[in-house]
PDB file of C-alpha atoms in Angstrom:
ATOM      1  CA  MET A1120       0.000   0.000   0.000  1.00  0.00           C
ATOM      2  CA  ALA A1121       1.143   3.545  -0.685  1.00  0.00           C
ATOM      3  CA  ASN A1122      -0.478   6.976  -0.658  1.00  0.00           C
ATOM      4  CA  ILE A1123      -0.898   9.151  -3.728  1.00  0.00           C
ATOM      5  CA  PHE A1124      -0.228  12.305  -1.673  1.00  0.00           C
ATOM      6  CA  SER A1125       3.028  11.012  -0.129  1.00  0.00           C
ATOM      7  CA  ASN A1126       6.554  12.026  -1.070  1.00  0.00           C
ATOM      8  CA  ILE A1127       5.635  15.384  -2.557  1.00  0.00           C
ATOM      9  CA  PRO A1128       8.531  17.808  -2.110  1.00  0.00           C
ATOM     10  CA  SER A1129       7.735  21.420  -1.234  1.00  0.00           C
ATOM     11  CA  ASP A1130       9.966  22.651  -4.049  1.00  0.00           C
ATOM     12  CA  ILE A1131       8.929  21.280  -7.423  1.00  0.00           C
ATOM     13  CA  PRO A1132      11.136  22.976 -10.006  1.00  0.00           C
ATOM     14  CA  ASN A1133      10.110  20.446 -12.659  1.00  0.00           C
ATOM     15  CA  GLU A1134       7.030  18.277 -13.064  1.00  0.00           C
ATOM     16  CA  ILE A1135       7.454  14.888 -11.372  1.00  0.00           C
ATOM     17  CA  VAL A1136       6.191  11.892 -13.346  1.00  0.00           C
ATOM     18  CA  GLU A1137       6.153   8.420 -11.804  1.00  0.00           C
ATOM     19  CA  ASP A1138       4.829   5.135 -13.149  1.00  0.00           C
ATOM     20  CA  LEU A1139       2.608   3.403 -10.609  1.00  0.00           C
ATOM     21  CA  VAL A1140       1.727   0.586 -13.007  1.00  0.00           C
ATOM     22  CA  ASN A1141       3.361  -0.109 -16.359  1.00  0.00           C
ATOM     23  CA  THR A1142       2.281  -3.122 -18.390  1.00  0.00           C
ATOM     24  CA  GLN A1143       1.690  -3.827 -22.056  1.00  0.00           C
ATOM     25  CA  LYS A1144      -2.001  -3.015 -21.546  1.00  0.00           C
ATOM     26  CA  LEU A1145      -1.805   0.214 -19.621  1.00  0.00           C
ATOM     27  CA  ARG A1146       0.282   2.697 -17.704  1.00  0.00           C
ATOM     28  CA  ILE A1147      -0.830   4.492 -14.555  1.00  0.00           C
ATOM     29  CA  GLU A1148       1.139   7.637 -13.805  1.00  0.00           C
ATOM     30  CA  ARG A1149       1.215  10.063 -10.915  1.00  0.00           C
ATOM     31  CA  ILE A1150       2.132  13.522 -12.152  1.00  0.00           C
ATOM     32  CA  VAL A1151       2.889  16.307  -9.677  1.00  0.00           C
ATOM     33  CA  SER A1152       2.969  19.908 -10.937  1.00  0.00           C
ATOM     34  CA  LYS A1153       3.408  23.252  -9.233  1.00  0.00           C
ATOM     35  CA  GLY A1154       2.983  26.151 -11.586  1.00  0.00           C
ATOM     36  CA  GLN A1155       4.340  24.295 -14.601  1.00  0.00           C
ATOM     37  CA  SER A1156       2.699  24.140 -17.978  1.00  0.00           C
ATOM     38  CA  SER A1157       3.564  21.317 -20.337  1.00  0.00           C
ATOM     39  CA  PRO A1158       4.909  20.335 -22.740  1.00  0.00           C
ATOM     40  CA  ASP A1159       7.522  23.101 -22.881  1.00  0.00           C
ATOM     41  CA  THR A1160       6.631  23.818 -26.482  1.00  0.00           C
ATOM     42  CA  GLY A1161       3.922  22.536 -28.802  1.00  0.00           C
ATOM     43  CA  TRP A1162       1.279  19.938 -27.992  1.00  0.00           C
ATOM     44  CA  TYR A1163       0.929  16.476 -26.570  1.00  0.00           C
ATOM     45  CA  ASP A1164       0.009  14.203 -29.473  1.00  0.00           C
ATOM     46  CA  GLN A1165      -0.226  10.782 -27.886  1.00  0.00           C
ATOM     47  CA  GLU A1166      -0.437   7.296 -29.362  1.00  0.00           C
ATOM     48  CA  GLU A1167      -2.520   6.192 -26.393  1.00  0.00           C
ATOM     49  CA  ASN A1168      -5.877   7.163 -24.968  1.00  0.00           C
ATOM     50  CA  GLU A1169      -5.650   8.945 -21.625  1.00  0.00           C
ATOM     51  CA  TRP A1170      -8.078   9.078 -18.719  1.00  0.00           C
ATOM     52  CA  VAL A1171      -6.934  11.725 -16.244  1.00  0.00           C
ATOM     53  CA  ILE A1172      -8.199  13.027 -12.894  1.00  0.00           C
ATOM     54  CA  VAL A1173      -6.986  15.897 -10.715  1.00  0.00           C
ATOM     55  CA  LEU A1174      -6.691  14.769  -7.082  1.00  0.00           C
ATOM     56  CA  SER A1175      -5.393  18.023  -5.590  1.00  0.00           C
ATOM     57  CA  GLY A1176      -4.752  21.542  -6.848  1.00  0.00           C
ATOM     58  CA  PHE A1177      -5.976  22.436 -10.314  1.00  0.00           C
ATOM     59  CA  GLY A1178      -4.864  22.373 -13.904  1.00  0.00           C
ATOM     60  CA  GLU A1179      -6.102  24.007 -17.072  1.00  0.00           C
ATOM     61  CA  ILE A1180      -5.993  22.106 -20.337  1.00  0.00           C
ATOM     62  CA  GLU A1181      -6.164  23.598 -23.807  1.00  0.00           C
ATOM     63  CA  TYR A1182      -7.008  21.730 -26.983  1.00  0.00           C
ATOM     64  CA  SER A1183      -5.576  22.653 -30.363  1.00  0.00           C
ATOM     65  CA  ASN A1184      -8.987  24.019 -31.422  1.00  0.00           C
ATOM     66  CA  GLY A1185      -8.718  26.618 -28.631  1.00  0.00           C
ATOM     67  CA  ASP A1186     -11.122  24.958 -26.168  1.00  0.00           C
ATOM     68  CA  LYS A1187      -9.979  25.247 -22.569  1.00  0.00           C
ATOM     69  CA  ILE A1188     -11.028  23.118 -19.626  1.00  0.00           C
ATOM     70  CA  MET A1189     -10.276  23.884 -15.987  1.00  0.00           C
ATOM     71  CA  LEU A1190      -9.892  20.748 -13.894  1.00  0.00           C
ATOM     72  CA  ASN A1191     -10.355  21.137 -10.158  1.00  0.00           C
ATOM     73  CA  GLN A1192     -10.170  18.488  -7.447  1.00  0.00           C
ATOM     74  CA  GLY A1193     -12.033  15.375  -8.539  1.00  0.00           C
ATOM     75  CA  ASP A1194     -12.590  16.491 -12.131  1.00  0.00           C
ATOM     76  CA  TYR A1195     -11.735  13.881 -14.722  1.00  0.00           C
ATOM     77  CA  LEU A1196     -11.398  13.912 -18.458  1.00  0.00           C
ATOM     78  CA  HIS A1197     -10.972  11.465 -21.303  1.00  0.00           C
ATOM     79  CA  ILE A1198      -8.443  12.483 -23.951  1.00  0.00           C
ATOM     80  CA  LYS A1199      -8.437  10.328 -27.047  1.00  0.00           C
ATOM     81  CA  ALA A1200      -5.233   9.287 -28.810  1.00  0.00           C
ATOM     82  CA  HIS A1201      -3.964  12.071 -31.072  1.00  0.00           C
ATOM     83  CA  GLU A1202      -6.298  14.635 -29.546  1.00  0.00           C
ATOM     84  CA  LYS A1203      -3.725  17.411 -29.333  1.00  0.00           C
ATOM     85  CA  HIS A1204      -3.682  19.162 -25.988  1.00  0.00           C
ATOM     86  CA  ARG A1205      -1.443  20.893 -23.500  1.00  0.00           C
ATOM     87  CA  VAL A1206      -1.492  21.979 -19.866  1.00  0.00           C
ATOM     88  CA  ILE A1207      -1.499  25.772 -19.827  1.00  0.00           C
ATOM     89  CA  ALA A1208      -1.645  26.360 -16.062  1.00  0.00           C
ATOM     90  CA  THR A1209      -1.344  24.571 -12.731  1.00  0.00           C
ATOM     91  CA  SER A1210      -1.635  25.852  -9.181  1.00  0.00           C
ATOM     92  CA  ILE A1211       1.387  27.742  -7.905  1.00  0.00           C
ATOM     93  CA  ASN A1212       0.234  27.642  -4.264  1.00  0.00           C
ATOM     94  CA  GLU A1213      -0.126  23.914  -3.835  1.00  0.00           C
ATOM     95  CA  ALA A1214       0.941  20.785  -5.655  1.00  0.00           C
ATOM     96  CA  THR A1215      -1.393  19.590  -8.369  1.00  0.00           C
ATOM     97  CA  VAL A1216      -1.573  15.802  -8.260  1.00  0.00           C
ATOM     98  CA  TRP A1217      -2.793  14.156 -11.466  1.00  0.00           C
ATOM     99  CA  LEU A1218      -3.580  10.498 -11.836  1.00  0.00           C
ATOM    100  CA  ALA A1219      -3.364   9.534 -15.503  1.00  0.00           C
ATOM    101  CA  ILE A1220      -4.199   6.201 -17.092  1.00  0.00           C
ATOM    102  CA  PHE A1221      -2.801   5.635 -20.582  1.00  0.00           C
ATOM    103  CA  TYR A1222      -4.110   2.697 -22.583  1.00  0.00           C
TER     104      TYR A1222
ATOM    105  CA  MET B1160     -15.548  16.602 -17.997  1.00  0.00           C
ATOM    106  CA  ALA B1161     -17.190  15.186 -14.881  1.00  0.00           C
ATOM    107  CA  ASN B1162     -16.360  15.062 -11.184  1.00  0.00           C
ATOM    108  CA  ILE B1163     -15.690  11.866  -9.265  1.00  0.00           C
ATOM    109  CA  PHE B1164     -17.463  13.269  -6.175  1.00  0.00           C
ATOM    110  CA  SER B1165     -20.640  14.284  -8.031  1.00  0.00           C
ATOM    111  CA  ASN B1166     -23.970  12.508  -7.955  1.00  0.00           C
ATOM    112  CA  ILE B1167     -23.465  10.781  -4.640  1.00  0.00           C
ATOM    113  CA  PRO B1168     -26.824  10.267  -2.910  1.00  0.00           C
ATOM    114  CA  SER B1169     -26.999  10.778   0.867  1.00  0.00           C
ATOM    115  CA  ASP B1170     -28.720   7.407   1.271  1.00  0.00           C
ATOM    116  CA  ILE B1171     -26.679   4.547  -0.141  1.00  0.00           C
ATOM    117  CA  PRO B1172     -28.533   1.337   0.757  1.00  0.00           C
ATOM    118  CA  ASN B1173     -26.415  -0.647  -1.706  1.00  0.00           C
ATOM    119  CA  GLU B1174     -22.959  -0.106  -3.137  1.00  0.00           C
ATOM    120  CA  ILE B1175     -23.046   1.929  -6.357  1.00  0.00           C
ATOM    121  CA  VAL B1176     -20.778   0.709  -9.155  1.00  0.00           C
ATOM    122  CA  GLU B1177     -20.394   2.703 -12.368  1.00  0.00           C
ATOM    123  CA  ASP B1178     -18.149   2.133 -15.371  1.00  0.00           C
ATOM    124  CA  LEU B1179     -16.254   5.302 -16.291  1.00  0.00           C
ATOM    125  CA  VAL B1180     -14.301   3.568 -19.043  1.00  0.00           C
ATOM    126  CA  ASN B1181     -14.934   0.091 -20.411  1.00  0.00           C
ATOM    127  CA  THR B1182     -12.822  -1.231 -23.259  1.00  0.00           C
ATOM    128  CA  GLN B1183     -11.258  -4.567 -24.154  1.00  0.00           C
ATOM    129  CA  LYS B1184      -8.042  -3.435 -22.467  1.00  0.00           C
ATOM    130  CA  LEU B1185      -9.333  -2.063 -19.201  1.00  0.00           C
ATOM    131  CA  ARG B1186     -12.274  -1.004 -17.110  1.00  0.00           C
ATOM    132  CA  ILE B1187     -12.306   2.026 -14.823  1.00  0.00           C
ATOM    133  CA  GLU B1188     -15.001   1.921 -12.151  1.00  0.00           C
ATOM    134  CA  ARG B1189     -16.235   4.351  -9.556  1.00  0.00           C
ATOM    135  CA  ILE B1190     -17.525   2.472  -6.526  1.00  0.00           C
ATOM    136  CA  VAL B1191     -19.401   4.309  -3.766  1.00  0.00           C
ATOM    137  CA  SER B1192     -19.913   2.563  -0.431  1.00  0.00           C
ATOM    138  CA  LYS B1193     -21.404   3.645   2.884  1.00  0.00           C
ATOM    139  CA  GLY B1194     -21.061   1.040   5.563  1.00  0.00           C
ATOM    140  CA  GLN B1195     -21.273  -1.905   3.172  1.00  0.00           C
ATOM    141  CA  SER B1196     -18.912  -4.802   3.094  1.00  0.00           C
ATOM    142  CA  SER B1197     -18.616  -6.852  -0.068  1.00  0.00           C
ATOM    143  CA  PRO B1198     -19.119  -9.320  -1.561  1.00  0.00           C
ATOM    144  CA  ASP B1199     -22.138 -10.411   0.510  1.00  0.00           C
ATOM    145  CA  THR B1200     -20.582 -13.813   1.062  1.00  0.00           C
ATOM    146  CA  GLY B1201     -17.204 -15.318   0.250  1.00  0.00           C
ATOM    147  CA  TRP B1202     -14.365 -13.621  -1.589  1.00  0.00           C
ATOM    148  CA  TYR B1203     -13.650 -11.664  -4.723  1.00  0.00           C
ATOM    149  CA  ASP B1204     -11.646 -13.985  -6.979  1.00  0.00           C
ATOM    150  CA  GLN B1205     -11.091 -11.897 -10.094  1.00  0.00           C
ATOM    151  CA  GLU B1206      -9.829 -12.786 -13.559  1.00  0.00           C
ATOM    152  CA  GLU B1207      -8.308  -9.309 -13.864  1.00  0.00           C
ATOM    153  CA  ASN B1208      -5.641  -7.393 -12.013  1.00  0.00           C
ATOM    154  CA  GLU B1209      -6.995  -4.463 -10.039  1.00  0.00           C
ATOM    155  CA  TRP B1210      -5.396  -1.154  -9.069  1.00  0.00           C
ATOM    156  CA  VAL B1211      -7.594   0.627  -6.544  1.00  0.00           C
ATOM    157  CA  ILE B1212      -7.423   3.932  -4.676  1.00  0.00           C
ATOM    158  CA  VAL B1213      -9.674   5.387  -1.973  1.00  0.00           C
ATOM    159  CA  LEU B1214     -10.570   9.019  -2.797  1.00  0.00           C
ATOM    160  CA  SER B1215     -12.824   9.733   0.188  1.00  0.00           C
ATOM    161  CA  GLY B1216     -13.856   7.877   3.334  1.00  0.00           C
ATOM    162  CA  PHE B1217     -12.070   4.640   4.163  1.00  0.00           C
ATOM    163  CA  GLY B1218     -12.280   0.940   3.514  1.00  0.00           C
ATOM    164  CA  GLU B1219     -10.713  -2.101   5.090  1.00  0.00           C
ATOM    165  CA  ILE B1220      -9.665  -5.013   2.909  1.00  0.00           C
ATOM    166  CA  GLU B1221      -9.012  -8.555   4.077  1.00  0.00           C
ATOM    167  CA  TYR B1222      -7.099 -11.195   2.168  1.00  0.00           C
ATOM    168  CA  SER B1223      -7.862 -14.898   2.413  1.00  0.00           C
ATOM    169  CA  ASN B1224      -4.649 -15.418   4.435  1.00  0.00           C
ATOM    170  CA  GLY B1225      -6.084 -13.141   7.137  1.00  0.00           C
ATOM    171  CA  ASP B1226      -4.023 -10.043   6.320  1.00  0.00           C
ATOM    172  CA  LYS B1227      -6.009  -6.821   6.677  1.00  0.00           C
ATOM    173  CA  ILE B1228      -5.243  -3.453   5.135  1.00  0.00           C
ATOM    174  CA  MET B1229      -6.965  -0.190   6.025  1.00  0.00           C
ATOM    175  CA  LEU B1230      -7.179   2.221   3.097  1.00  0.00           C
ATOM    176  CA  ASN B1231      -7.669   5.881   3.936  1.00  0.00           C
ATOM    177  CA  GLN B1232      -7.933   8.837   1.575  1.00  0.00           C
ATOM    178  CA  GLY B1233      -5.272   8.603  -1.120  1.00  0.00           C
ATOM    179  CA  ASP B1234      -4.131   5.076  -0.234  1.00  0.00           C
ATOM    180  CA  TYR B1235      -3.822   2.763  -3.201  1.00  0.00           C
ATOM    181  CA  LEU B1236      -3.276  -0.928  -3.601  1.00  0.00           C
ATOM    182  CA  HIS B1237      -2.534  -3.418  -6.329  1.00  0.00           C
ATOM    183  CA  ILE B1238      -4.530  -6.643  -6.183  1.00  0.00           C
ATOM    184  CA  LYS B1239      -3.376  -9.341  -8.566  1.00  0.00           C
ATOM    185  CA  ALA B1240      -5.805 -11.531 -10.469  1.00  0.00           C
ATOM    186  CA  HIS B1241      -7.067 -14.394  -8.292  1.00  0.00           C
ATOM    187  CA  GLU B1242      -5.726 -12.817  -5.112  1.00  0.00           C
ATOM    188  CA  LYS B1243      -8.787 -13.531  -2.994  1.00  0.00           C
ATOM    189  CA  HIS B1244      -9.965 -10.545  -0.997  1.00  0.00           C
ATOM    190  CA  ARG B1245     -13.026  -8.830   0.388  1.00  0.00           C
ATOM    191  CA  VAL B1246     -14.025  -5.465   1.793  1.00  0.00           C
ATOM    192  CA  ILE B1247     -14.811  -5.963   5.472  1.00  0.00           C
ATOM    193  CA  ALA B1248     -15.675  -2.368   6.420  1.00  0.00           C
ATOM    194  CA  THR B1249     -16.350   1.048   4.927  1.00  0.00           C
ATOM    195  CA  SER B1250     -17.168   4.360   6.582  1.00  0.00           C
ATOM    196  CA  ILE B1251     -20.725   4.701   7.830  1.00  0.00           C
ATOM    197  CA  ASN B1252     -20.451   8.478   8.340  1.00  0.00           C
ATOM    198  CA  GLU B1253     -19.449   9.490   4.828  1.00  0.00           C
ATOM    199  CA  ALA B1254     -19.395   7.968   1.390  1.00  0.00           C
ATOM    200  CA  THR B1255     -16.295   5.999   0.522  1.00  0.00           C
ATOM    201  CA  VAL B1256     -15.374   6.667  -3.099  1.00  0.00           C
ATOM    202  CA  TRP B1257     -13.143   4.060  -4.707  1.00  0.00           C
ATOM    203  CA  LEU B1258     -11.538   4.373  -8.103  1.00  0.00           C
ATOM    204  CA  ALA B1259     -10.710   0.934  -9.433  1.00  0.00           C
ATOM    205  CA  ILE B1260      -8.862   0.038 -12.622  1.00  0.00           C
ATOM    206  CA  PHE B1261      -9.271  -3.549 -13.815  1.00  0.00           C
ATOM    207  CA  TYR B1262      -6.965  -4.808 -16.543  1.00  0.00           C
TER     208      TYR B1262
END
């Protein structure tokens, strides 16, 4: 057993990405952000589908068509493969913990 | 977008299980409990691996060897296929929201 809110440093100069599960079928990641946007340039254009939930903090996602979605605690979203998107803002006051399932 | 803590009734006479994603590769379920244990009799003996996290409330899991694990908010656990287990207690004062990924 482990806790999703454990081992979060107070200083987070770069996004922290950890695999919690990684098999041929799926990957479960914990992503911890604090003020970062990502990727640094351009868009995520993923081979896999992604189901993502914000467990603390908040993050704002933009799609390549200009749509923006603010995700607060408990909000979840399904991002299909090759649906171009990026994270344009995350909380600077607290860590944003994302749980992302890629499949 | 939806929120994992939305649409939780105050009365929960039976556990509520909803598929958030259901594909050939994986199934993501939201399970809401309030005082229930499960299954009603015997053990879960699943064909699939399960990764499960408690997002509110708490739940206590027992394995068939007698080991017990209390899961509080944010605690997550990996249960392998055919690892017999059951939920022996959940909070009676608040809803316990589980996010479970079967693959």
